[in-house]
């Protein structure tokens, strides 16, 4: 069947273009499996380094470093040395613009792809921390290779080593490390399928993640909670938003027909922070807003399941660990890079160029005109 006969699947909805060992998203049951484990059992139980190993190992062919924590620590130090070579990349006003430009300066080493994977992962954390410091008029914090990746990322952003908050950030990085063939991951796979390098794939993926329909919504969730202000005001505020035709941020997902399992994971990570003595009034507020939004959206859209997605509790958790909302999408990239690189390796192993077809619906030359031109 040629492109003129094939059914058009707008947005490639429902089209299976790859087999993967990296993650499975079950939208009907609200289940996310990452590298063989349910996200609920992974987040808070394993390190970000370990999830990187699980995502890369199927294609590393035994070549992973003996200690990925040590390798990532060394990579952060190497990446810190790239800051001076990045030109004005980190002067961009938007963190994702800065991250995209800075990532393009990471050298790609053909034939040493695992080394590039490790360096890229370390570099995104370093660049995120350096941009955050520059935005506050402060010098960048030199990495500490002895720390875990999550702890050092938080230290490079805030200037302090905070183990309890780092545990919350680590749970977040593990939770968002991979999520099926989302827009940024598909972008990375398309670039990898051309035979291009991992750096180009990650730069392209950052560009896709920047879009507000993909990774740009956690900040507005926090804006919404600030506007609500108190749990008892949740229902009235949400009703006014819906009457005005505005969306409720953090509610609804393209894939999940039930509550996003990652929302539950991040909510529990917040509970652990509170049990450790780090109180956040926003957790109680977020729960009240979610309950009210569930009820209102169910009444207004009974045929459309609009439940809390990952961004709802991402906003509360990242704020609680000490990240400014301007950094939320960059923090997402620092976690998702693990999955991007796993997909780059997986796509590379197939050796197949991703080349979908399109259907032309533009004007067609008039055959009579063509004949007259030919006669002349």
XYZ file of C-alpha atoms in Angstrom:
376
model
C 0.000 0.000 0.000
C 1.441 3.394 -0.986
C 1.177 6.655 0.929
C -1.908 7.782 -1.028
C -3.867 4.707 0.123
C -2.646 4.358 3.719
C -4.803 5.707 6.547
C -3.412 8.866 8.125
C -2.704 8.495 11.858
C -2.469 12.100 13.069
C 0.336 12.472 15.586
C 1.231 8.799 14.899
C -1.426 7.915 17.478
C -1.471 4.158 18.060
C 1.255 3.468 15.483
C 3.884 1.045 16.812
C 7.263 1.947 15.328
C 9.661 0.127 17.668
C 10.070 -2.773 20.057
C 11.810 -1.805 23.291
C 13.232 -3.395 26.412
C 13.383 -0.053 28.226
C 9.900 0.859 29.444
C 6.228 0.069 29.060
C 3.374 2.525 29.601
C -0.005 0.901 30.291
C -2.433 3.798 30.127
C -5.546 1.739 30.847
C -4.246 0.230 34.095
C -2.041 3.134 35.123
C 1.151 1.120 35.142
C 4.699 2.160 34.220
C 7.448 -0.447 33.944
C 11.031 0.810 33.634
C 13.689 -1.756 32.735
C 11.673 -4.613 34.214
C 10.492 -2.940 37.420
C 7.307 -1.075 38.340
C 8.065 2.590 38.901
C 6.475 2.351 42.365
C 9.051 -0.248 43.405
C 12.023 1.588 41.882
C 11.643 5.207 43.008
C 13.019 5.625 46.506
C 14.587 2.161 46.402
C 17.327 2.412 43.762
C 19.731 5.175 42.791
C 19.674 7.188 39.598
C 22.986 5.562 38.710
C 21.372 2.150 38.968
C 18.466 3.097 36.730
C 20.995 4.374 34.169
C 22.760 1.016 34.333
C 19.485 -0.859 33.844
C 18.532 1.269 30.848
C 21.936 1.118 29.171
C 23.044 -2.397 30.091
C 21.089 -4.311 27.407
C 23.146 -2.534 24.737
C 26.395 -1.945 26.639
C 27.534 -5.551 26.059
C 29.265 -5.723 29.422
C 31.175 -2.475 28.910
C 29.538 -0.407 31.664
C 32.041 1.011 34.200
C 32.354 -1.091 37.390
C 31.019 1.882 39.388
C 28.662 4.104 37.454
C 28.521 6.496 40.420
C 32.285 7.021 40.199
C 32.126 7.341 36.406
C 29.356 9.929 36.578
C 31.266 11.822 39.266
C 34.305 11.971 36.998
C 32.063 12.984 34.072
C 30.665 15.922 36.046
C 34.210 17.115 36.710
C 35.036 16.813 33.010
C 31.836 18.646 32.090
C 32.687 21.456 34.493
C 35.801 21.995 32.393
C 33.575 22.543 29.355
C 31.874 25.600 30.858
C 34.542 27.976 29.608
C 34.236 26.525 26.089
C 30.462 27.014 25.973
C 30.552 30.632 24.871
C 27.392 32.488 25.838
C 25.221 29.344 26.053
C 24.479 29.743 29.740
C 23.569 33.407 29.329
C 20.225 32.427 27.789
C 17.280 33.659 29.858
C 15.468 30.312 29.623
C 17.028 27.271 31.289
C 16.077 24.952 28.422
C 17.569 27.293 25.818
C 20.765 27.325 27.869
C 20.774 23.550 28.321
C 20.230 22.917 24.608
C 23.023 25.292 23.597
C 25.459 24.043 26.249
C 24.793 20.364 25.460
C 25.824 21.015 21.857
C 29.353 21.722 23.141
C 29.785 18.221 24.582
C 32.267 16.367 22.367
C 30.987 13.196 20.719
C 33.447 10.308 20.521
C 32.574 7.889 17.708
C 33.346 4.352 18.772
C 33.229 5.359 22.458
C 29.504 5.855 22.791
C 29.253 4.703 26.404
C 31.802 7.323 27.383
C 29.661 9.897 25.581
C 26.555 8.624 27.412
C 28.225 9.098 30.782
C 29.663 12.499 29.864
C 26.319 13.769 28.548
C 24.492 12.664 31.684
C 27.062 14.375 33.881
C 27.079 17.462 31.675
C 23.342 18.100 31.844
C 23.545 18.197 35.651
C 26.556 20.535 35.574
C 24.993 22.872 33.016
C 21.719 22.988 34.956
C 23.539 23.863 38.152
C 25.742 26.463 36.455
C 22.747 28.161 34.796
C 20.866 28.279 38.106
C 23.820 29.925 39.826
C 24.411 32.396 36.995
C 20.716 33.367 37.071
C 21.242 34.435 40.694
C 24.487 36.256 39.937
C 26.634 33.557 41.582
C 29.630 31.584 40.326
C 29.124 27.909 39.413
C 29.759 25.270 42.075
C 32.513 22.793 41.220
C 31.190 19.185 41.209
C 32.005 16.805 44.058
C 32.680 13.436 42.375
C 32.331 11.581 45.685
C 28.599 12.363 45.890
C 25.733 10.614 44.186
C 24.531 12.201 40.957
C 21.290 13.482 42.513
C 23.026 14.886 45.595
C 25.643 16.668 43.510
C 23.059 18.078 41.105
C 21.178 19.606 44.031
C 24.436 20.862 45.582
C 25.471 22.499 42.291
C 22.100 24.276 42.167
C 21.744 25.342 45.807
C 25.377 25.440 46.945
C 24.637 23.079 49.860
C 24.855 19.333 50.456
C 21.388 18.325 51.636
C 21.040 14.520 51.937
C 17.319 14.438 52.804
C 16.339 16.719 49.953
C 18.712 14.879 47.610
C 16.806 11.658 48.319
C 13.632 13.376 47.138
C 15.334 14.605 43.980
C 16.745 11.132 43.331
C 13.264 9.604 43.539
C 12.166 12.170 40.955
C 15.067 11.467 38.566
C 14.370 7.728 38.714
C 10.643 8.278 38.184
C 11.082 10.348 35.006
C 14.045 8.391 33.602
C 11.973 6.810 30.824
C 8.374 6.788 29.649
C 7.798 4.940 26.404
C 8.007 6.642 23.042
C 7.147 10.175 24.126
C 7.899 13.143 21.874
C 11.463 13.826 23.055
C 12.407 10.141 23.105
C 11.024 9.667 19.611
C 13.023 12.710 18.506
C 16.188 11.150 19.926
C 15.460 7.855 18.160
C 14.802 9.538 14.815
C 18.124 11.361 15.031
C 19.940 8.201 16.115
C 18.349 6.276 13.235
C 20.160 8.513 10.739
C 23.513 7.381 12.135
C 24.087 10.709 13.865
C 25.846 10.894 17.237
C 24.363 10.729 20.736
C 25.076 14.414 21.411
C 22.925 15.452 18.439
C 20.163 13.109 19.589
C 20.125 14.607 23.081
C 20.222 18.192 21.798
C 17.199 17.421 19.607
C 15.424 15.727 22.517
C 15.959 18.788 24.727
C 14.345 20.907 22.015
C 11.290 18.616 22.009
C 11.088 18.515 25.812
C 11.040 22.308 25.942
C 7.602 22.405 24.317
C 4.732 23.223 26.703
C 2.774 20.177 25.485
C 5.565 17.894 26.667
C 7.795 19.004 29.537
C 6.849 22.592 30.192
C 3.908 22.340 32.619
C 5.250 21.747 36.181
C 5.921 25.439 36.782
C 2.333 26.478 35.989
C 1.089 23.846 38.477
C 2.944 25.723 41.207
C 1.470 28.987 39.924
C -1.980 27.416 40.254
C -1.347 26.284 43.828
C -0.092 29.760 44.714
C -3.267 31.272 43.263
C -5.533 28.867 45.187
C -3.678 29.688 48.393
C -5.578 27.492 50.875
C -7.285 24.058 50.728
C -10.715 25.479 51.509
C -10.515 27.764 48.455
C -9.743 24.942 46.002
C -13.231 24.132 44.701
C -14.316 27.747 44.196
C -11.073 28.715 42.447
C -11.194 25.701 40.121
C -14.837 26.329 39.269
C -14.023 29.892 38.227
C -11.171 28.655 36.024
C -13.404 26.124 34.283
C -16.145 28.734 33.758
C -13.540 30.957 32.107
C -12.616 28.104 29.750
C -9.124 27.629 31.181
C -7.338 24.314 31.752
C -6.589 22.858 35.169
C -2.827 22.395 35.153
C -1.440 18.978 36.026
C -4.689 17.157 35.252
C -5.087 14.760 32.329
C -2.596 12.817 30.218
C -2.407 11.773 26.573
C -1.883 8.109 27.524
C -3.208 7.441 31.026
C -6.926 6.786 31.437
C -6.484 6.665 35.212
C -4.251 8.505 37.683
C -0.657 8.705 36.471
C 1.333 6.206 38.588
C 4.188 8.694 38.744
C 1.935 11.148 40.583
C 1.535 8.581 43.358
C 5.287 7.924 43.466
C 6.134 11.614 43.818
C 3.390 12.130 46.384
C 4.999 9.372 48.487
C 8.419 10.963 48.027
C 6.953 14.134 49.519
C 5.565 12.130 52.432
C 9.059 10.758 53.107
C 10.441 14.293 53.135
C 7.829 15.312 55.676
C 8.550 12.256 57.816
C 12.202 13.331 57.750
C 11.246 16.718 59.191
C 10.943 18.778 55.995
C 7.420 20.178 56.169
C 5.747 21.664 53.109
C 2.336 23.271 53.315
C 1.936 22.737 49.599
C 1.459 18.954 49.966
C -1.836 19.382 51.853
C -2.854 22.118 49.428
C -1.990 19.967 46.395
C -4.058 17.065 47.732
C -7.049 19.350 48.297
C -6.748 20.806 44.798
C -6.446 17.332 43.262
C -9.556 16.091 45.096
C -11.567 19.124 44.056
C -10.315 18.950 40.454
C -11.160 15.234 40.252
C -14.748 15.894 41.275
C -15.285 18.955 39.084
C -13.713 17.411 35.980
C -15.685 14.188 36.451
C -18.910 16.188 36.540
C -18.031 18.411 33.594
C -16.381 15.768 31.372
C -17.864 12.388 32.387
C -16.519 10.690 29.243
C -12.982 12.097 29.518
C -10.726 10.694 32.248
C -8.766 13.711 33.517
C -6.741 12.628 36.529
C -3.520 13.927 38.092
C -0.440 13.496 35.928
C 3.261 13.471 36.773
C 3.524 17.266 36.609
C 1.031 17.783 39.441
C 3.314 16.496 42.208
C 6.531 17.221 40.314
C 5.940 20.904 41.012
C 5.460 20.351 44.741
C 8.401 17.958 45.103
C 10.946 20.009 43.156
C 9.918 23.119 45.047
C 10.294 21.240 48.354
C 13.828 20.086 47.559
C 14.907 23.637 46.734
C 14.627 24.096 42.957
C 13.211 27.263 41.455
C 10.308 26.698 39.063
C 12.440 28.080 36.210
C 14.555 24.919 36.582
C 11.769 22.340 36.516
C 12.037 21.386 32.838
C 15.847 21.269 33.028
C 15.583 18.927 36.022
C 13.239 16.775 33.939
C 15.941 16.603 31.237
C 18.550 15.605 33.844
C 16.450 12.534 34.621
C 15.087 11.730 31.169
C 18.549 11.776 29.566
C 19.005 8.256 30.956
C 16.093 7.031 28.865
C 17.002 9.086 25.811
C 20.427 7.479 25.711
C 19.023 3.992 26.247
C 16.756 4.562 23.239
C 19.653 5.918 21.191
C 21.533 2.663 21.828
C 18.435 0.554 21.161
C 17.694 2.340 17.890
C 21.320 2.089 16.848
C 21.122 -1.693 17.337
C 18.261 -1.960 14.820
C 20.241 -0.224 12.079
C 16.972 1.021 10.571
C 16.269 4.569 9.402
C 12.960 5.947 10.694
C 11.267 7.332 7.585
C 7.461 7.620 7.724
C 5.473 8.727 4.700
C 3.222 11.751 4.228
C 0.216 12.349 1.985
C 0.403 15.327 -0.364
C -2.775 17.457 -0.297
C -1.451 20.551 -2.078
C -2.219 21.846 -5.580
C -1.521 19.533 -8.521
C -0.126 20.782 -11.856
C -2.719 20.986 -14.644
C -1.943 18.236 -17.228
C -3.197 20.473 -20.059
C -0.744 23.174 -19.064
C 2.068 20.619 -19.063
C 1.137 19.510 -22.587
C 1.125 23.116 -23.900
C 4.575 23.733 -22.369
C 5.877 20.539 -23.963
C 4.583 21.549 -27.427
C 6.268 24.905 -27.255
